Amino acid sequence: MKKFLSSVLATVMIVVMLPLSSAIFAADADVIISEDGTFTVGSCASLTVDNADAIVLLDNAVIHGVGGSAIVIKNGSNVTLKLQGNNTVSGDASVASAGICVEYGSTLTIEGNGALNVTGGKYGAGIGSFGTGTNVAPELRTKVGTITINSGSIVAHGGANGAGIGSGYHVDGNLVIINGGTVYAYGTGGGAGIGSGYGTSGGAAPLAAVGDYDAGKIVINGGTVYASAFDIDFASVDIMNPATYSAIDKNTFAAGIGGGYGASASSVEISGGTVFAIGSCGGAGIGSGRGTSKAKNYDENAFRVNVTIGGDADVTAIACDDERNHKGGGAAIGSGRGTHTGGNVTITGSAKVTAIASPYAAAIGAGAEVSPVDGSKPVAESITIGEGVTLYAAAIGREALDTAAARFVVADIIGHNDEIPASATDSEVTLGTKTYTVPANTLSLWANIASVSSGKTVSLGIVCPKKMSVRFEDGTVYYGGESIPVEIGKEYRFQMCSNDWDTDTYTDDGHGIAGTVVYTVKVSDNFTERSFDPETKTFVLPKGDPVLRTDVNKCFMAYRYHFRVDYNKQTGIEQVVNTPLESLSVNLPLGSTIKSDAYLGYKYKATEYVFIENDLDMTRSYTDYNWTY
Amino acid sequence: MQNTGGAYRSLKKFAIYALVLLFLLATVTACSNIDPNVKREEDEEGTYSVIFGQDGTDPDSVDGFVAYGSGKTGVKNLTGVDIDVSEFAIRSYELCFMLAQGNFDSPYDLSVDALAQYAFCRLFFDKLYEMPASGVLYREATLDQLKPKVEELFGVSDIDLTRSNLYTPGRGKFEMWQPNYGTNIYYHVDTANLSGSQLVIATTFYNEKTKSTLKGKTTVTVEIKDGHPIIRKLSSEV
């Protein structure tokens, strides 16, 4: 009996009702916030905000939902989730659930300097809604609340058939707004990166035909956004060489941004930021998911695609297709394969757009295959491209732009469709400043090449060695995990600094030590260039993944202090390790001079001055320093 | 009785301090042509008997940083060339404590990184202790500027400075974040002895003007090359 009671007690979850302005760090607790206020939440079993307007500081939390979503926002709640440190959130992969479930009528705003890695549960989105394995009529579907991202570093993976950010399986999207931050969103099994989860292949028509499900409204005003229909390393993608990404396409049939498999994209609006979207096997890069070849599975009246790009947005969209079925795939911007229209695409302002289609689809316009309605070649309803736009569009076996669109407005014929002599092998073609690897049998390239963008900014992430920081020429010190806005193409000089270990900060008033070696960082105007030039000590980073990694040999030297017998002997370093420690390994900037002190049983013994420089073996980032004591 | 004796001893002590103070004031007043940032007592041949900070000038009250010296700080003539002993005592401090190059028998023993950095700083500052102690400032220099500076300081011209971390081959120049070396220096020149063609200067450095804690000792050997004094070697204890 006693044993039984113990077991029961052990399995009962602690439920914590948080009072106003409180903090909870209880890994076993089901935390429920039901009052307005500001709260700090660390690791817990689950977090629910119920009918409350709450600011929740998520502080290095690990929350894995068991039997449901990890975080639930419901009953008209308005939640601002402030990220601090590294947070990991996931739904239950065996139960229909999201990572963060935002129920219809509630809102979620994410911001802060921290990071969030979130994964949906079964059928669910990473951030958005849970899903269901059953096809649902439009009037009966679960809906999603409003999701806004203002800042932070976010990686969102959909659970099975879910979107990274948006809706789950058989659920319509609602409203996703991204104003800032760095966002990586990956759909899974038919879910879009950002948009809807897997809609339908049409087998349940007329209950729910292809086109009935919709991604809702997606608005991107700023930030750096990577969205893919499948898990992919964006840094590895050479957009000018389709082989580098189509070969690894996972055939999920969803758009990068827009509809999941069988789902429309009724409203995608991009007015700023840097966006990189990848669709999969019939799904558009930005637009709808893949459709169908069967008229009975398709709802002509429901299917729609509307994409607007403007402002100073920098957008790259590509549609992957591993050509396994040799029928072609989705447009880069427009519709997926197997639809009756490419929808409406408008690009204006000073936007810069690079669109690479999959075979036989337009780069901007309709996807490949014939219309499921009447067997005709699908084209866009309207394409508008303003005169300030910088556009590069490439298609294989088809015009890059749907010039046959019912409304085709391109300012001053700023581009051209080049006929490419059919070649049985891959070749390279240069248009303007870009060289494109042309797959065999490509027929057309279209491009408007304007000058490379300048003055556009991206968010440069900073990675530092332990207890170090970087200081830029304007005097600002940045620590690991922080980011800095930088102009594309502009060079920035910086120095390495060791922090004061007590505060883990660097200041000029005796806390930490600065190096003298000058390093430079530049974000290039493409998604793939990443290098370190030792001749100029310059890091060149791709705008697709602008992260400055200074935790490399050339940026610092780790000094490891040893005694003849280490027991009860310590090393201190003035301004860095002010509390002497045993087994000390200190990361130090090149060109600095440190004052090292030896202690025996915390009693001062001796001092040595050391000039910090590279190890003779340049492949090593550490130097062993041996005290004679 | 004990109290009376104590009062007498105190009075005697006060009188001695007053005399010392008067002597100090007279000495400092006489030194009108010295670098205003280098406070020193021209006590070249006498026995060291000056207490730091009692000359009426508080180095901390002077703008910027100061080197506050005493002992045998005067000028020595080595093979016809006048050598400012304080200047080389301070250089020994720079090499030992700022660049951690406190022991070398020849300039060729110096770390190239440290040598280039030292010469680089010397292009912009004659005294490194006068450099700012905070802030971030980018500096650049050419090999044509650095090589003569190294030769001026150490009398060698065949060290490949481009092996230094500060050299950026892709830009063909040296680049450096200016080190924040600015500090006060408190020193006493113990000996400055001529030995053949060399001048050997032994200096003791302290952490504070009250000379209460020892920072270290250096012995620098100076030679004349092409009519200019250069550092030949340096040893130190810290």
Coordinates of N, CA and C in Angstrom, one line a residue, chain A residues 28-109:
Chain A
D28 N 9.0 20.0 -13.0 CA 7.9 19.0 -13.0 C 6.5 19.7 -13.0
A29 N 6.5 21.0 -13.1 CA 5.2 21.7 -12.9 C 4.5 21.9 -14.2
D30 N 3.2 21.8 -14.1 CA 2.3 22.2 -15.2 C 1.9 23.7 -14.8
V31 N 2.5 24.6 -15.5 CA 2.3 26.0 -15.1 C 1.1 26.6 -15.8
I32 N 0.2 27.2 -15.1 CA -1.0 27.8 -15.6 C -1.0 29.3 -15.3
I33 N -1.1 30.1 -16.3 CA -1.2 31.6 -16.0 C -2.6 32.0 -16.4
S34 N -3.4 32.4 -15.4 CA -4.8 32.8 -15.7 C -5.1 34.2 -15.2
E35 N -4.0 35.0 -14.9 CA -4.2 36.4 -14.6 C -3.3 37.2 -15.4
D36 N -3.7 38.5 -15.7 CA -2.8 39.4 -16.4 C -1.6 39.6 -15.6
G37 N -0.5 39.9 -16.2 CA 0.8 40.2 -15.5 C 2.0 39.8 -16.2
T38 N 3.1 39.9 -15.5 CA 4.4 39.6 -16.1 C 5.0 38.4 -15.3
F39 N 5.5 37.5 -16.0 CA 5.9 36.2 -15.4 C 7.3 35.8 -16.0
T40 N 8.1 35.1 -15.2 CA 9.3 34.5 -15.7 C 9.1 33.0 -15.5
V41 N 9.3 32.3 -16.6 CA 9.1 30.8 -16.6 C 10.4 30.1 -17.1
G42 N 10.8 29.2 -16.3 CA 12.0 28.4 -16.8 C 11.4 27.0 -17.2
S43 N 12.3 26.0 -17.1 CA 11.9 24.7 -17.5 C 10.7 24.2 -16.7
C44 N 9.7 23.6 -17.3 CA 8.5 23.1 -16.6 C 8.0 22.0 -17.5
A45 N 6.9 21.3 -17.0 CA 6.3 20.2 -17.8 C 5.4 20.8 -18.9
S46 N 4.7 21.9 -18.6 CA 3.9 22.5 -19.7 C 3.6 23.9 -19.2
L47 N 3.2 24.8 -20.1 CA 2.8 26.1 -19.8 C 1.5 26.4 -20.5
T48 N 0.5 26.9 -19.8 CA -0.8 27.3 -20.4 C -1.1 28.7 -19.9
V49 N -1.5 29.5 -20.9 CA -2.0 30.8 -20.6 C -3.4 30.8 -21.0
D50 N -4.3 31.0 -20.0 CA -5.7 30.9 -20.2 C -6.4 32.2 -19.8
N51 N -7.0 32.8 -20.9 CA -7.8 34.0 -20.7 C -7.0 35.1 -19.9
A52 N -5.8 35.3 -20.4 CA -5.0 36.3 -19.7 C -4.1 37.1 -20.7
D53 N -3.8 38.4 -20.3 CA -2.9 39.2 -21.1 C -1.6 39.1 -20.3
A54 N -0.6 38.4 -20.8 CA 0.6 38.1 -20.0 C 1.9 38.4 -20.8
I55 N 2.9 38.9 -20.1 CA 4.2 38.9 -20.6 C 5.0 37.8 -20.0
V56 N 5.5 36.9 -20.7 CA 6.1 35.7 -20.2 C 7.6 35.8 -20.6
L57 N 8.5 35.9 -19.6 CA 9.9 35.8 -19.9 C 10.3 34.4 -19.9
L58 N 10.6 33.8 -21.0 CA 11.0 32.4 -21.1 C 12.5 32.3 -20.9
D59 N 12.9 31.8 -19.8 CA 14.3 31.9 -19.3 C 15.0 30.6 -19.4
N60 N 15.7 30.3 -20.5 CA 16.5 29.1 -20.6 C 15.6 27.9 -20.3
A61 N 14.4 27.9 -20.8 CA 13.4 26.9 -20.5 C 13.5 25.7 -21.4
V62 N 13.3 24.5 -20.9 CA 13.1 23.3 -21.6 C 11.7 22.8 -21.3
I63 N 10.9 22.7 -22.3 CA 9.5 22.3 -22.1 C 9.1 21.3 -23.2
H64 N 8.9 20.0 -22.8 CA 8.5 19.0 -23.7 C 7.1 18.5 -23.3
G65 N 6.2 18.8 -24.2 CA 4.8 18.4 -23.9 C 4.6 16.9 -23.8
V66 N 3.9 16.5 -22.8 CA 3.6 15.1 -22.7 C 2.1 15.0 -22.8
G67 N 1.6 14.3 -23.9 CA 0.2 14.2 -24.0 C -0.5 15.4 -24.6
G68 N 0.3 16.4 -25.1 CA -0.2 17.6 -25.7 C 0.8 18.5 -26.1
S69 N 0.4 19.8 -26.4 CA 1.4 20.8 -26.7 C 2.2 21.2 -25.5
A70 N 3.4 21.7 -25.8 CA 4.2 22.1 -24.6 C 3.7 23.5 -24.0
I71 N 3.3 24.4 -24.9 CA 2.8 25.7 -24.5 C 1.4 25.9 -25.2
V72 N 0.4 26.2 -24.4 CA -0.9 26.5 -25.0 C -1.4 27.9 -24.6
I73 N -1.8 28.6 -25.6 CA -2.3 30.0 -25.4 C -3.8 30.0 -25.9
K74 N -4.7 30.2 -24.9 CA -6.1 30.0 -25.3 C -7.1 30.9 -24.6
N75 N -8.3 30.8 -25.1 CA -9.4 31.6 -24.5 C -9.1 33.1 -24.5
G76 N -8.8 33.6 -25.7 CA -8.6 35.0 -25.9 C -7.4 35.6 -25.2
S77 N -6.4 34.8 -24.9 CA -5.2 35.3 -24.3 C -4.3 36.1 -25.2
N78 N -3.7 37.1 -24.7 CA -2.7 37.9 -25.5 C -1.3 37.7 -24.8
V79 N -0.4 37.0 -25.4 CA 0.8 36.7 -24.8 C 2.0 37.3 -25.5
T80 N 2.9 37.9 -24.8 CA 4.2 38.3 -25.3 C 5.2 37.4 -24.7
L81 N 5.9 36.6 -25.5 CA 6.9 35.7 -25.1 C 8.2 36.3 -25.3
K82 N 8.9 36.7 -24.2 CA 10.2 37.3 -24.3 C 11.3 36.2 -24.1
L83 N 12.1 36.1 -25.0 CA 13.1 35.0 -25.0 C 14.4 35.5 -24.3
Q84 N 14.8 34.6 -23.4 CA 16.1 34.9 -22.7 C 16.9 33.6 -22.7
G85 N 18.1 33.7 -23.1 CA 18.9 32.4 -23.2 C 18.4 31.5 -24.3
N86 N 18.7 30.2 -24.1 CA 18.3 29.2 -25.1 C 17.1 28.4 -24.5
N87 N 16.1 28.4 -25.3 CA 14.8 27.7 -24.9 C 14.5 26.6 -25.9
T88 N 14.1 25.5 -25.4 CA 13.7 24.4 -26.2 C 12.3 23.9 -25.9
V89 N 11.5 23.9 -26.9 CA 10.0 23.6 -26.7 C 9.6 22.5 -27.7
S90 N 8.9 21.5 -27.3 CA 8.4 20.6 -28.3 C 7.0 20.0 -27.8
G91 N 6.2 19.7 -28.8 CA 5.0 19.0 -28.6 C 5.2 17.5 -28.5
D92 N 4.2 16.8 -28.2 CA 4.2 15.3 -28.0 C 4.1 14.7 -29.4
A93 N 5.2 14.0 -29.8 CA 5.2 13.4 -31.2 C 4.2 12.3 -31.3
S94 N 3.6 11.8 -30.2 CA 2.7 10.7 -30.4 C 1.2 11.2 -30.2
V95 N 1.0 12.4 -30.0 CA -0.3 13.0 -29.8 C -0.5 14.2 -30.6
A96 N -1.7 14.4 -31.2 CA -1.9 15.6 -32.0 C -1.6 16.9 -31.1
S97 N -0.6 17.6 -31.5 CA -0.2 18.7 -30.7 C 0.8 19.6 -31.4
A98 N 0.9 20.8 -31.0 CA 1.9 21.8 -31.5 C 3.0 21.9 -30.5
G99 N 4.1 22.6 -30.9 CA 5.1 23.0 -29.9 C 4.5 24.1 -29.1
I100 N 4.1 25.2 -29.7 CA 3.4 26.2 -29.1 C 2.1 26.4 -29.8
C101 N 1.0 26.1 -29.1 CA -0.3 26.1 -29.7 C -1.0 27.4 -29.4
V102 N -1.3 28.2 -30.5 CA -2.0 29.4 -30.3 C -3.4 29.3 -30.8
E103 N -4.3 29.2 -29.9 CA -5.7 28.9 -30.3 C -6.3 30.1 -31.0
Y104 N -7.3 29.9 -31.8 CA -8.0 30.9 -32.5 C -8.6 31.9 -31.5
G105 N -8.4 33.2 -31.7 CA -8.9 34.2 -30.8 C -7.8 34.7 -29.8
S106 N -6.7 34.0 -29.8 CA -5.6 34.4 -29.0 C -4.5 34.9 -29.8
T107 N -3.6 35.6 -29.2 CA -2.4 36.1 -30.0 C -1.1 35.8 -29.2
L108 N -0.1 35.6 -30.0 CA 1.2 35.3 -29.5 C 2.2 36.3 -30.2
T109 N 3.0 37.0 -29.4 CA 4.1 37.8 -29.9 C 5.4 37.4 -29.3

